[in-house]
Amino acid sequence: MANSSEEKIRGAFQITNIVSSVSLKTKINIDLLAEKYQEVDHNVNNFPGVRIRFTAPKCTVLLYENGEMIITGLKKTEFVPVIIKKVIEKLKSNDIPVPEKPSYRIVNMAVSGHLKKRIDLDLASVVLERSIYEPEVFPGMVLRMDEPHKCVFLCFTNGKFVVTGLTRKDQIKESVITLGNLIKANDLFILEEE
């Protein structure tokens, strides 16, 4: 009989948003891009860069004059280099010199999931350190964790959760298992009557 924490805690999760940062290390003429491309949105009064929307894979790129770029909305890390390549192709076609393969880093992943059991949030907010639960303000408990990875969970009574602050896929499973084990170890799951 196996006794791993993965088998003790059932749950499912999926990445809902990946935020990446890219530095192209060159100045960008964002006015030129806004004129040439329909999918480039540039509103000088509201935003200091341009917004480029892609449909395949679906995401939004925020590109600034200083060459800094933020990619948001992707659901798979494998798509980050694909989007970077698409942006580079647009820039090069307008004679803007950019590096062929600029470095990037994932700065945040938003993940949603379900622990498959109901959670007593009233008790959890008393027992768990670094947790806040104010049901009259928000129906979920905020739980800040430093181990095994620094992240923030929003946990709901029905067992669903959202976690932010992670930067690698391998951190997700470890953090979800840690959450499940923490709730189980403190008897915070609500026992279903049969």
CSV table of C-alpha atoms in Angstrom, one decimal:
chain,number,residue,atom,x,y,z
A,1,MET,CA,0.0,0.0,0.0
A,2,ALA,CA,1.6,3.3,-1.1
A,3,ASN,CA,1.6,6.1,1.3
A,4,SER,CA,2.7,9.1,-0.7
A,5,SER,CA,1.1,12.5,-0.2
A,6,GLU,CA,0.0,12.6,-3.8
A,7,GLU,CA,-2.3,9.6,-3.2
A,8,LYS,CA,-3.7,10.9,0.0
A,9,ILE,CA,-4.9,14.2,-1.5
A,10,ARG,CA,-7.0,14.1,-4.6
A,11,GLY,CA,-7.3,17.2,-6.7
A,12,ALA,CA,-7.1,18.7,-10.1
A,13,PHE,CA,-5.8,21.9,-11.4
A,14,GLN,CA,-5.1,23.9,-14.6
A,15,ILE,CA,-3.1,26.9,-15.6
A,16,THR,CA,-5.4,29.8,-16.4
A,17,ASN,CA,-2.9,32.6,-17.1
A,18,ILE,CA,0.8,32.9,-17.6
A,19,VAL,CA,2.5,36.3,-17.3
A,20,SER,CA,6.0,36.6,-19.0
A,21,SER,CA,8.5,39.4,-19.2
A,22,VAL,CA,10.8,39.9,-22.2
A,23,SER,CA,13.5,42.5,-22.8
A,24,LEU,CA,14.2,43.2,-26.5
A,25,LYS,CA,17.0,45.6,-25.5
A,26,THR,CA,16.2,48.1,-28.2
A,27,LYS,CA,14.0,51.2,-28.7
A,28,ILE,CA,10.7,50.5,-30.4
A,29,ASN,CA,8.8,53.0,-32.6
A,30,ILE,CA,5.4,52.1,-31.2
A,31,ASP,CA,3.6,54.8,-33.3
A,32,LEU,CA,4.8,53.1,-36.5
A,33,LEU,CA,3.5,49.7,-35.3
A,34,ALA,CA,0.1,51.2,-34.4
A,35,GLU,CA,-0.2,52.7,-37.8
A,36,LYS,CA,0.8,49.6,-39.7
A,37,TYR,CA,-1.1,46.8,-37.9
A,38,GLN,CA,-4.8,46.6,-37.2
A,39,GLU,CA,-4.3,44.3,-34.2
A,40,VAL,CA,-2.0,46.9,-32.5
A,41,ASP,CA,-3.9,49.1,-30.1
A,42,HIS,CA,-2.3,52.4,-29.1
A,43,ASN,CA,-4.0,55.0,-27.0
A,44,VAL,CA,-1.4,57.7,-26.1
A,45,ASN,CA,-3.6,59.2,-23.4
A,46,ASN,CA,-4.3,56.0,-21.5
A,47,PHE,CA,-1.2,53.8,-21.9
A,48,PRO,CA,2.5,54.4,-22.6
A,49,GLY,CA,2.9,51.4,-24.9
A,50,VAL,CA,1.0,49.4,-27.5
A,51,ARG,CA,-1.3,46.4,-26.9
A,52,ILE,CA,-1.1,43.6,-29.5
A,53,ARG,CA,-3.7,40.9,-29.4
A,54,PHE,CA,-3.1,37.4,-30.8
A,55,THR,CA,-5.7,34.8,-31.4
A,56,ALA,CA,-3.6,31.7,-31.9
A,57,PRO,CA,-2.5,31.2,-29.2
A,58,LYS,CA,-4.8,33.7,-27.6
A,59,CYS,CA,-2.9,36.3,-25.5
A,60,THR,CA,-2.1,40.0,-25.2
A,61,VAL,CA,1.3,41.5,-25.6
A,62,LEU,CA,2.1,44.9,-24.0
A,63,LEU,CA,5.1,46.4,-25.8
A,64,TYR,CA,6.8,49.6,-24.6
A,65,GLU,CA,9.0,52.1,-26.4
A,66,ASN,CA,12.1,51.0,-24.3
A,67,GLY,CA,11.8,47.4,-25.7
A,68,GLU,CA,10.3,45.8,-22.6
A,69,MET,CA,7.4,43.4,-23.3
A,70,ILE,CA,4.8,41.7,-21.1
A,71,ILE,CA,2.9,38.7,-22.4
A,72,THR,CA,-0.3,37.8,-20.6
A,73,GLY,CA,-3.2,35.4,-21.2
A,74,LEU,CA,-1.3,32.2,-22.3
A,75,LYS,CA,-2.2,28.9,-20.7
A,76,LYS,CA,0.9,26.9,-21.7
A,77,THR,CA,4.5,27.8,-21.1
A,78,GLU,CA,5.4,26.3,-24.5
A,79,PHE,CA,3.6,29.2,-26.2
A,80,VAL,CA,5.8,32.0,-24.8
A,81,PRO,CA,8.6,31.5,-27.4
A,82,VAL,CA,6.0,31.3,-30.1
A,83,ILE,CA,4.5,34.7,-29.3
A,84,ILE,CA,8.0,36.2,-28.9
A,85,LYS,CA,8.8,35.0,-32.4
A,86,LYS,CA,5.6,36.5,-33.8
A,87,VAL,CA,6.4,39.9,-32.2
A,88,ILE,CA,10.0,39.8,-33.5
A,89,GLU,CA,8.8,39.0,-37.0
A,90,LYS,CA,6.5,42.1,-36.9
A,91,LEU,CA,9.3,44.3,-35.7
A,92,LYS,CA,11.9,43.0,-38.2
A,93,SER,CA,9.5,43.5,-41.1
A,94,ASN,CA,9.5,47.2,-40.1
A,95,ASP,CA,13.3,47.3,-40.0
A,96,ILE,CA,13.5,47.5,-36.2
A,97,PRO,CA,16.6,45.6,-35.1
A,98,VAL,CA,15.8,43.1,-32.3
A,99,PRO,CA,17.7,40.1,-31.0
A,100,GLU,CA,16.8,36.8,-32.7
A,101,LYS,CA,16.1,34.9,-29.4
A,102,PRO,CA,15.7,37.4,-26.5
A,103,SER,CA,15.6,35.9,-23.0
A,104,TYR,CA,12.4,35.8,-21.1
A,105,ARG,CA,11.1,34.8,-17.7
A,106,ILE,CA,7.8,33.8,-16.4
A,107,VAL,CA,6.9,36.2,-13.6
A,108,ASN,CA,3.6,34.7,-12.5
A,109,MET,CA,1.2,31.8,-13.2
A,110,ALA,CA,-2.4,31.8,-12.1
A,111,VAL,CA,-3.8,28.3,-11.5
A,112,SER,CA,-7.3,27.2,-10.7
A,113,GLY,CA,-8.2,23.8,-9.2
A,114,HIS,CA,-10.3,21.7,-6.9
A,115,LEU,CA,-9.4,19.6,-3.8
A,116,LYS,CA,-12.5,17.5,-4.3
A,117,LYS,CA,-13.6,18.0,-0.7
A,118,ARG,CA,-15.4,20.9,1.1
A,119,ILE,CA,-13.2,23.0,3.5
A,120,ASP,CA,-14.2,24.6,6.8
A,121,LEU,CA,-12.9,28.1,6.2
A,122,ASP,CA,-14.0,29.5,9.5
A,123,LEU,CA,-11.9,27.0,11.4
A,124,ALA,CA,-9.1,27.2,8.8
A,125,SER,CA,-8.7,30.9,9.2
A,126,VAL,CA,-8.2,30.4,13.0
A,127,VAL,CA,-5.8,27.4,12.7
A,128,LEU,CA,-3.7,28.3,9.7
A,129,GLU,CA,-1.0,31.0,10.0
A,130,ARG,CA,-1.0,33.7,7.4
A,131,SER,CA,-4.6,33.2,6.5
A,132,ILE,CA,-7.4,35.7,6.3
A,133,TYR,CA,-11.1,34.9,5.9
A,134,GLU,CA,-13.7,37.7,6.0
A,135,PRO,CA,-16.9,36.2,4.4
A,136,GLU,CA,-18.8,39.5,4.6
A,137,VAL,CA,-16.1,41.0,2.3
A,138,PHE,CA,-15.0,38.1,0.1
A,139,PRO,CA,-16.3,34.5,0.1
A,140,GLY,CA,-12.8,32.9,0.0
A,141,MET,CA,-9.9,32.5,2.4
A,142,VAL,CA,-6.5,34.1,1.5
A,143,LEU,CA,-3.7,31.8,2.5
A,144,ARG,CA,-0.1,33.0,2.0
A,145,MET,CA,2.5,30.2,1.8
A,146,ASP,CA,6.3,30.3,1.7
A,147,GLU,CA,6.9,26.5,1.6
A,148,PRO,CA,7.5,24.6,-0.6
A,149,HIS,CA,7.2,27.8,-2.9
A,150,LYS,CA,6.1,31.3,-2.2
A,151,CYS,CA,2.5,31.7,-3.4
A,152,VAL,CA,-0.9,32.9,-2.4
A,153,PHE,CA,-4.0,30.6,-2.4
A,154,LEU,CA,-7.6,31.7,-2.5
A,155,CYS,CA,-9.6,28.8,-1.0
A,156,PHE,CA,-13.3,28.4,-1.1
A,157,THR,CA,-15.7,26.3,1.0
A,158,ASN,CA,-16.5,24.0,-2.0
A,159,GLY,CA,-12.9,22.9,-2.2
A,160,LYS,CA,-12.0,25.1,-5.2
A,161,PHE,CA,-8.9,27.3,-5.2
A,162,VAL,CA,-6.9,29.7,-7.2
A,163,VAL,CA,-3.2,30.1,-6.7
A,164,THR,CA,-0.9,32.9,-7.9
A,165,GLY,CA,2.8,33.7,-7.5
A,166,LEU,CA,4.3,30.5,-8.9
A,167,THR,CA,6.8,30.8,-11.8
A,168,ARG,CA,7.4,27.1,-12.9
A,169,LYS,CA,5.0,24.3,-13.7
A,170,ASP,CA,6.8,21.9,-11.3
A,171,GLN,CA,5.9,24.2,-8.4
A,172,ILE,CA,2.2,23.9,-9.0
A,173,LYS,CA,1.8,20.2,-8.0
A,174,GLU,CA,4.0,20.5,-5.0
A,175,SER,CA,2.1,23.6,-3.7
A,176,VAL,CA,-1.3,22.0,-4.3
A,177,ILE,CA,-0.2,18.8,-2.5
A,178,THR,CA,1.2,20.9,0.4
A,179,LEU,CA,-2.1,22.8,0.6
A,180,GLY,CA,-4.1,19.6,0.7
A,181,ASN,CA,-1.9,18.0,3.3
A,182,LEU,CA,-2.1,21.1,5.4
A,183,ILE,CA,-5.9,21.1,5.4
A,184,LYS,CA,-6.0,17.3,6.0
A,185,ALA,CA,-3.4,17.5,8.9
A,186,ASN,CA,-5.5,20.1,10.6
A,187,ASP,CA,-8.8,18.3,10.1
A,188,LEU,CA,-10.2,21.2,8.0
A,189,PHE,CA,-12.0,19.1,5.4
A,190,ILE,CA,-15.7,18.9,6.1
A,191,LEU,CA,-16.8,15.3,6.4
A,192,GLU,CA,-19.7,14.5,4.0
A,193,GLU,CA,-22.6,12.7,5.7
A,194,GLU,CA,-23.6,9.5,3.9
